[in-house]
Structure formats: C-alpha cells, structure tokens
Tab-separated table of C-alpha atoms in Angstrom:
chain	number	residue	atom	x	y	z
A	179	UNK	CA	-1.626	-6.830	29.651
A	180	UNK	CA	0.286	-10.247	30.737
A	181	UNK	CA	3.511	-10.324	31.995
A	182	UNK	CA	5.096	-14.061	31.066
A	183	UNK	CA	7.768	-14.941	33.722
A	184	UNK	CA	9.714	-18.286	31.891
A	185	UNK	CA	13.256	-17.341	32.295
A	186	UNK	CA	15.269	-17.050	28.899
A	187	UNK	CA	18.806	-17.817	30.150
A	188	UNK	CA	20.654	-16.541	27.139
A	189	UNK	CA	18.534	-13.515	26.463
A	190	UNK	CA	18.961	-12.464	30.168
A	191	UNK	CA	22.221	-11.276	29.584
A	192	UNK	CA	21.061	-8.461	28.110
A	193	UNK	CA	18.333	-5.880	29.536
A	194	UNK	CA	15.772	-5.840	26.478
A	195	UNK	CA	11.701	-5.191	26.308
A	196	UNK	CA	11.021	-7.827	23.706
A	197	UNK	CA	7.089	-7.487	22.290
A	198	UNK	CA	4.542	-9.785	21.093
A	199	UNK	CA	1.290	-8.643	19.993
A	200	UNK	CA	-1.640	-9.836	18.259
A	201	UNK	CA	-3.479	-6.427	17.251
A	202	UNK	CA	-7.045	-6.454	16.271
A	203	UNK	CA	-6.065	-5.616	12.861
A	204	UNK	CA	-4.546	-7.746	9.785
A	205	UNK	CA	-4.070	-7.646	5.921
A	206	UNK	CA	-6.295	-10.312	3.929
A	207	UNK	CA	-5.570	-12.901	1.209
A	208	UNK	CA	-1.870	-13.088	0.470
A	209	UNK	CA	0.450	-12.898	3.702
A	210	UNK	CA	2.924	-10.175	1.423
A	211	UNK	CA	-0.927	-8.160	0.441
A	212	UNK	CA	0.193	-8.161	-3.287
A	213	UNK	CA	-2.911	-9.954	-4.535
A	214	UNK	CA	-4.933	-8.570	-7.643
A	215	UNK	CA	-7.833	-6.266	-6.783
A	216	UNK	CA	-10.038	-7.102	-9.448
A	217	UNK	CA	-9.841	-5.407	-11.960
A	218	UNK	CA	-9.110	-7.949	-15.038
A	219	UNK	CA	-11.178	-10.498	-13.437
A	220	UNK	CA	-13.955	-8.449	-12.601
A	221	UNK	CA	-13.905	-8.927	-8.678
A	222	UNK	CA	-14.209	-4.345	-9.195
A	223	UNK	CA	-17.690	-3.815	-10.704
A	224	UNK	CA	-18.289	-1.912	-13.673
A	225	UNK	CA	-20.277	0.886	-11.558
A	226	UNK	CA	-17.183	1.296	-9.476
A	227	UNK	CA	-14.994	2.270	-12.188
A	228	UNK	CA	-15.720	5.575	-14.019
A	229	UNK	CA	-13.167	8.026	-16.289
A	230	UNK	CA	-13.254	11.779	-16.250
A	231	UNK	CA	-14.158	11.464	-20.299
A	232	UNK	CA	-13.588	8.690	-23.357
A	233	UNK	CA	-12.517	8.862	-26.594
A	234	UNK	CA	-15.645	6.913	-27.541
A	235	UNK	CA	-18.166	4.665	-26.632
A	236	UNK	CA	-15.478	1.643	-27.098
A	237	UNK	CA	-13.289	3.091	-25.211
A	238	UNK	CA	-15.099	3.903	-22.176
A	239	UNK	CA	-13.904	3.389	-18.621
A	240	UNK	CA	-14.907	-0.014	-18.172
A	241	UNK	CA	-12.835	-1.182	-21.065
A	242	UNK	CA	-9.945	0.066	-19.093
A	243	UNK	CA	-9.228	-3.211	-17.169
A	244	UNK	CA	-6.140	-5.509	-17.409
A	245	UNK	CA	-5.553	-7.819	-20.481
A	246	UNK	CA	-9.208	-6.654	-21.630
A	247	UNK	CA	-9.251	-6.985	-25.445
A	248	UNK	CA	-13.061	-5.660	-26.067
A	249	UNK	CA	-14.273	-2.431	-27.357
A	250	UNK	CA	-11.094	0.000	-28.515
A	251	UNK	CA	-9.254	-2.603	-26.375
A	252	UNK	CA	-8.563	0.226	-23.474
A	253	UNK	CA	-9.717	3.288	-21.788
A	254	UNK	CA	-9.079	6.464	-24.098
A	255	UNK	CA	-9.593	10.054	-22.743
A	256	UNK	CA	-11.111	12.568	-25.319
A	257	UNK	CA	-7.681	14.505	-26.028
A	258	UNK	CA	-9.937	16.793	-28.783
A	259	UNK	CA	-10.187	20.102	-25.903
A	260	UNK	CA	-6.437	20.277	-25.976
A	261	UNK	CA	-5.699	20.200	-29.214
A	262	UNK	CA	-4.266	23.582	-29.599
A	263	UNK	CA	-2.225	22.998	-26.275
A	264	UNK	CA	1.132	22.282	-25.336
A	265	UNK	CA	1.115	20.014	-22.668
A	266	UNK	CA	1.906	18.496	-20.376
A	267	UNK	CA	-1.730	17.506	-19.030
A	268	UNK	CA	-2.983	16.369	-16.122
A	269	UNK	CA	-6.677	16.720	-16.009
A	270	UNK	CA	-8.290	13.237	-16.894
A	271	UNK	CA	-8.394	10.180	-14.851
A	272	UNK	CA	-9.703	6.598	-14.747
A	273	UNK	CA	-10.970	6.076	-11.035
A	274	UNK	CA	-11.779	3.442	-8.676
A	275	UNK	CA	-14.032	3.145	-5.564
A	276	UNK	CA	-13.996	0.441	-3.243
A	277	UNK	CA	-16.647	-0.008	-0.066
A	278	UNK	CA	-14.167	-0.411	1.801
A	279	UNK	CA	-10.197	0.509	2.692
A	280	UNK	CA	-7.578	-1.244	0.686
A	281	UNK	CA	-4.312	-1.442	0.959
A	282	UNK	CA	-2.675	-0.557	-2.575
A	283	UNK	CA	0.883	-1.485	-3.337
A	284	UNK	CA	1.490	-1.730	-6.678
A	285	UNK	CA	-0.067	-0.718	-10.699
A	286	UNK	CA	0.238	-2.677	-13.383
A	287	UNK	CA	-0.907	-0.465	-16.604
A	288	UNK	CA	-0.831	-1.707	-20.051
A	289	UNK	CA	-1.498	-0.251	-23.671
A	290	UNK	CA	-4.484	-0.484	-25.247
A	291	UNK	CA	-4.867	-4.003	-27.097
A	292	UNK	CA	-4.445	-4.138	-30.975
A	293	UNK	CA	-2.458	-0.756	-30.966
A	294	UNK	CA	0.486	1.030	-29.701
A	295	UNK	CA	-1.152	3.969	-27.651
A	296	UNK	CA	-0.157	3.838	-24.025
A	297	UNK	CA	0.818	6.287	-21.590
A	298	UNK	CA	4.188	7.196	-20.411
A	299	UNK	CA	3.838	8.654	-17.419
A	300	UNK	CA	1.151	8.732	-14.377
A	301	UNK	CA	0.349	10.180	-11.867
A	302	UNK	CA	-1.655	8.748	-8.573
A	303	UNK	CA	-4.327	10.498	-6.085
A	304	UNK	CA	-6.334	8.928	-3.641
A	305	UNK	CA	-9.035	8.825	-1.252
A	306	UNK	CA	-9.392	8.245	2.413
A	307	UNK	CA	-12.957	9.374	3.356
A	308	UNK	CA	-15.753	8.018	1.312
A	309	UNK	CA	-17.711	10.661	3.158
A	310	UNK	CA	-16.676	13.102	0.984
A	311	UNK	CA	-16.411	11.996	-2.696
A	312	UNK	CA	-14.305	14.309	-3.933
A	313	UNK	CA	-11.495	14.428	-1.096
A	314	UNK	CA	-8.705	13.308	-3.411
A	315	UNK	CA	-4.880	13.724	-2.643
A	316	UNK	CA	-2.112	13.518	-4.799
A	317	UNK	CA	0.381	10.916	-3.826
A	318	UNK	CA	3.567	13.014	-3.251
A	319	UNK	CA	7.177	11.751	-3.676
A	320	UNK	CA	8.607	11.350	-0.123
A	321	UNK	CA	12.047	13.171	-0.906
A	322	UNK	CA	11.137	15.938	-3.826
A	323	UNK	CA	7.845	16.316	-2.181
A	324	UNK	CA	5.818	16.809	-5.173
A	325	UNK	CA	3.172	14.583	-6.339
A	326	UNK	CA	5.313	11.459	-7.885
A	327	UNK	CA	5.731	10.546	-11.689
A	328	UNK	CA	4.809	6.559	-12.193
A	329	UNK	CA	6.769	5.080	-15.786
A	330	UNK	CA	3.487	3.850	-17.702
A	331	UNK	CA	3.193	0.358	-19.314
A	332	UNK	CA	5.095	-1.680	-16.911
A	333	UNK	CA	4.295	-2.438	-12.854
A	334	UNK	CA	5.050	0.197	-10.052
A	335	UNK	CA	4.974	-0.641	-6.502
A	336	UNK	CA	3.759	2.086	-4.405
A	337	UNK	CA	6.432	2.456	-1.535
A	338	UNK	CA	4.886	3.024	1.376
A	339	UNK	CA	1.450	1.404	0.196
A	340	UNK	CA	-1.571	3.416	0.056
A	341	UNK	CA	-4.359	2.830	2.504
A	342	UNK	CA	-7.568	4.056	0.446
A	343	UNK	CA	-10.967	3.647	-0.793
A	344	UNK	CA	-11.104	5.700	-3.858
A	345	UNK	CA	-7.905	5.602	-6.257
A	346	UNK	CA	-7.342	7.670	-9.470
A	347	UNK	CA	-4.563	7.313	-12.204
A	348	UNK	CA	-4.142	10.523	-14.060
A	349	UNK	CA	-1.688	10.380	-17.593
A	350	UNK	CA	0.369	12.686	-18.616
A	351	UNK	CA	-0.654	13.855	-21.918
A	352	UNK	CA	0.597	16.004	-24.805
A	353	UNK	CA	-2.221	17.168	-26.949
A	354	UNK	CA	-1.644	15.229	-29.968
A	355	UNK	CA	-0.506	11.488	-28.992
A	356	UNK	CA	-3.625	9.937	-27.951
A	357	UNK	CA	-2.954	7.937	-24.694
A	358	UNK	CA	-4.668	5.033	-23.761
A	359	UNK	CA	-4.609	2.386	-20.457
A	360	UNK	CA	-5.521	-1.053	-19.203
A	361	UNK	CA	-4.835	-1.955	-15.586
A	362	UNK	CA	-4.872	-3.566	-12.553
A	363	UNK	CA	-4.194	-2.668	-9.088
A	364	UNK	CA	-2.331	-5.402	-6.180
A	365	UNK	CA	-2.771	-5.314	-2.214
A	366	UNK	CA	-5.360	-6.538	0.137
A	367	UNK	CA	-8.362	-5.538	2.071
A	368	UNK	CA	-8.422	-4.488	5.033
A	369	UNK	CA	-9.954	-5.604	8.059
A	370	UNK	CA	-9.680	-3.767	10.958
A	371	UNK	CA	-9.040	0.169	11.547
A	372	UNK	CA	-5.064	0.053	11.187
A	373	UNK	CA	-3.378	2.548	8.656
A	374	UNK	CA	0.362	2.325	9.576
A	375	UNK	CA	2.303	2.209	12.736
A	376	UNK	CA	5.666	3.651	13.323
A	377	UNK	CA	8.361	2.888	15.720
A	378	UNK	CA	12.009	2.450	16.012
A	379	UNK	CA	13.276	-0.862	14.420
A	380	UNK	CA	13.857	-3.556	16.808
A	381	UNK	CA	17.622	-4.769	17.617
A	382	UNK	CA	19.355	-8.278	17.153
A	383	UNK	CA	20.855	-9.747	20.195
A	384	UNK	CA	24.536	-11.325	20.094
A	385	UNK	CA	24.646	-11.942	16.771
A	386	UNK	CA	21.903	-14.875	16.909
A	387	UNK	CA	18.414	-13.463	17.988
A	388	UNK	CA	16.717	-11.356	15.959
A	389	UNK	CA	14.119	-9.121	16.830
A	390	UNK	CA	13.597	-6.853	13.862
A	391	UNK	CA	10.405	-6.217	11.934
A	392	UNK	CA	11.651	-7.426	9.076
A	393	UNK	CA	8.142	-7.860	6.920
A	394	UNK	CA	7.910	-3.819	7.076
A	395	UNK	CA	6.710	-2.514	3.970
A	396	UNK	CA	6.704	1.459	4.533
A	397	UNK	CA	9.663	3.635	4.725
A	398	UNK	CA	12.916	3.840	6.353
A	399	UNK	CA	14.730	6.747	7.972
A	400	UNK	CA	17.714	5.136	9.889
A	401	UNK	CA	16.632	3.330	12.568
A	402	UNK	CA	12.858	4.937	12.396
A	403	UNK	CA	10.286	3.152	9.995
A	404	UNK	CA	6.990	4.847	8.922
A	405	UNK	CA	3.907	5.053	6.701
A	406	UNK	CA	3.854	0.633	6.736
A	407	UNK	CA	2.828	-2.041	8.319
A	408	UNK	CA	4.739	-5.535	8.921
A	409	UNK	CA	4.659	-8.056	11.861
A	410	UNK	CA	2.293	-6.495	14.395
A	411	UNK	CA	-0.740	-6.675	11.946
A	412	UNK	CA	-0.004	-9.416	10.025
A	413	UNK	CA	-2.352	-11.483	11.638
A	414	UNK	CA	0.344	-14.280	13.036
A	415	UNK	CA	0.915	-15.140	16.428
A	416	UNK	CA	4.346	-15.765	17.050
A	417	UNK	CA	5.558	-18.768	18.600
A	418	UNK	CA	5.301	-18.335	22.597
A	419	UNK	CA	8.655	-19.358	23.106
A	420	UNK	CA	10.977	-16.648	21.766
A	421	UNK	CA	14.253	-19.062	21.104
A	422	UNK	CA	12.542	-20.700	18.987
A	423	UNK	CA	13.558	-19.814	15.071
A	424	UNK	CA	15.448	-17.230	16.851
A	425	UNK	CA	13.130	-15.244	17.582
A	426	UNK	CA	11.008	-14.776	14.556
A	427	UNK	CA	7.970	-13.032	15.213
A	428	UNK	CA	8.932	-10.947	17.673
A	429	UNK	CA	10.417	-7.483	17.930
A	430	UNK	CA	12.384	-6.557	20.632
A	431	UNK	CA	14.824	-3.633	21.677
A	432	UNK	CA	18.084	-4.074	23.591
A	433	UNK	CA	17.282	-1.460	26.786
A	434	UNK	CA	21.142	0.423	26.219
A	435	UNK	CA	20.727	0.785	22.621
A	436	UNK	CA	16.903	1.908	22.283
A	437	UNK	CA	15.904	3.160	25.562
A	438	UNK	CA	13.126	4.307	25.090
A	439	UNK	CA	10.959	2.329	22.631
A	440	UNK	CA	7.733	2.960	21.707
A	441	UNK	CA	5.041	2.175	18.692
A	442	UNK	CA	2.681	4.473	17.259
A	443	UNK	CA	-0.766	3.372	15.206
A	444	UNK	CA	-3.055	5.183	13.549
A	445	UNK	CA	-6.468	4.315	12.921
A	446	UNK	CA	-9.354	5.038	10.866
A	447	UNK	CA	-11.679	4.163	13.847
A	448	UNK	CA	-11.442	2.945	17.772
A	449	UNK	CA	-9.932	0.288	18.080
A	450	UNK	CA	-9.396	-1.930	20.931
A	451	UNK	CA	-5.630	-3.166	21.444
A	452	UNK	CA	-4.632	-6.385	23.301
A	453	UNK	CA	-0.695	-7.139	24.294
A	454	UNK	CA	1.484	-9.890	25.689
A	455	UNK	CA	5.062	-8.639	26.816
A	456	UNK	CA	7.619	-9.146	29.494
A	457	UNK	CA	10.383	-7.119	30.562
A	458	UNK	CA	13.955	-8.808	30.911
C-alpha cells in the first residue's frame, strides 16, 4: 500500500478516504463488455454448442446462431413427446460452453429464418464450474425470486450480468406451436479471477467532485451496490491527480456520511490485490 501526501486544498475541507485502485482483474474488448460472443460469426465453435434434441437434422443446434439462414434456418426442439400435454414446458435447451469465464449481459434471440416460429418466452441457467458439467443454475429474478421469464425475439440485458462458462436458454413451450431460435449472446471475457465486488456507493463532495462508481453494472439497494462490477476492474488507471475531471476515476466516501467504508470481491481463484490510497 502507498500513502500519496500532495495536499488537495479544496478536498481537505472535508474528512474523506478517497480510493484508487488498479486490481489485477479487467473486462476485455469493449470498455461497456457488450461485445458479441460469437455466435453469428462463428468466434463459438460448432462443438461448443449442443441442444437437448432437434426437430431434424436442419434444424440442429448449430443452426441456432444469429442471422443464420441455412438448414431449417434455426434451432427446433422435437416438440413430438409432448404432444398430448398441456404445457407450459421447460425441458429443452440450446447450450453453450466456453473455456473460459465470460461475462454475459445481454440475449439477442431471433425466429427461425423463412418462417414465423419463434419463442415467446425463455428462460436462462448457467454454469460456474466447468468441473462439473452438469452444475447448472437457474437465473432467478432478484425481487420474485424465482427463476426469471426473458420476452423471446427481441434483446434482453441480463441485470446484474452473469459471470459463467456454460450458458443454457430453455423456451417455454406449449405442445403444439413448434418453437424455434437463433441467437447471440453480448459481454466480454474475462481475465483475471474477479466475479463482482460490492460496497457502499461512493459520495460527491460540495456539489463539484464526484466520487461515485458510476460505470456499475450490477444492482442497487440504496446506497449498497452488488452482483457488478464498474471502475475498480475496468482496467483504467485514473488520473493521479484527483481534481482533475473532477474526480473521475476515483471513488471516494465523505468520513461523516459513510464511516465505515469498505469493498468486498469475490473470486474464482487467489488473487493478488495491489492499492494506492490516502486518507484526508
């Protein structure tokens, strides 16, 4: 840890711990991690992708993928076992694997080309530990907390983002309207072993300085954010001098109104952490 001693005249005024850190940890590509994943231009093999059945040979897994007009011109489940159901259904899925964690924020899904058989509804479970294949969680809704309901043929941002390596889209079906799906997923690799952090938003100081997080992408409980990540990972070094673009790039918390402030990360692995602060 290094303590920097430059007096800040005008931020003295006020007793504040304001932070700067460069973590071990960022997003790639695209600083807002909203990038295609590779699924319409084929960046996601063909072995990566598999379905839990398919209508037919044409409309296989594979054919599944954004804007892809080949084959049946989408991936098709085989509906035929449910026929003399009700529905809804929730049993088949198109997955992804990855080698890797991404972070996931948003779907786009898409009918099947040439035709008018989409899907209405989705659903979303995921994977955390390629160590064990078959260690999928639903993705819950944060308030009803039940797994949430994703409006088909259009693009959903997941809010928080996922952090996974395995992804599965489940539709809802009804036994005898044949759904069928093309998509693409948007985010960014990760590099590094940082899931989220949490930590009470920072504070603005007399109206001019402002030391928020304001590039946090998870949720938001009053002053309390969660399940994101923003500023400390994403890979920018803010300018050393903190009254510069008014403090930009930094978070910091005023000492009467957050008195005790603290961050909490969690990691898939160790991880070694380096800071640059000064109390004032």
């Amino acid at each position: 840890m290094a303590h920097d001693q430059r007096p800040y005249t005008d931020i003295d005024k006020e007793r504040s711990l304001i932070l700067r850190l460069s973590v071990g940890s960022r997003t790639n590509a695209t600083l807002d991690c909203f990038s295609p994943l590779g699924m319409e231009d084929g960046g996601i093999r063909d072995i990566d992708i598999r379905a839990t059945s398919s209508l037919n040979a044409s409309a296989s897994a594979i054919h599944g993928r954004l804007n892809h007009i080949g084959g049946y011109g989408g991936w098709c489940p085989d509906q035929q076992p449910y026929y003399n159901g009700t529905g809804p259904i929730h049993k088949e899925f198109i997955q992804v694997e990855f080698p890797s964690p991404f972070r996931i924020k948003g779907i786009i899904t898409q009918p099947r080309a040439r035709g008018v058989e989409g899907i209405r509804r989705f659903l979303v479970s995921y994977r955390q530990d390629q160590e064990n294949n078959e260690k999928y969680a639903w993705l819950y809704d944060g308030r009803s907390h039940k797994p949430r309901f994703f409006q088909g043929n259009s693009l959903s941002e997941l809010k928080p983002p996922l952090v996974a390596d395995g992804i599965r889209i489940i539709p809802e079906i009804f036994p005898r309207r044949q759904v069928c799906l093309r998509f693409e997923l948007l985010g960014c690799q990760i590099e590094g072993a940082i899931v989220t952090y949490k930590m009470l938003q920072g504070n603005s100081l007399d109206g001019r300085y402002n030391f928020t997080d304001s590039s946090y992408d998870g949720l938001t409980e009053g002053r309390f954010l969660f399940f994101g990540l923003g500023m400390l990972t994403d890979g920018r070094l803010a300018n050393e001098d903190l009254t510069v673009n008014n403090g930009l790039g930094w978070i910091g918390w005023n000492m009467i109104e957050t008195p005790k402030p603290y961050i909490i990360f969690d990691f898939f692995e160790q991880k070694n952490l380096h800071f640059s602060y000064f109390p004032l």
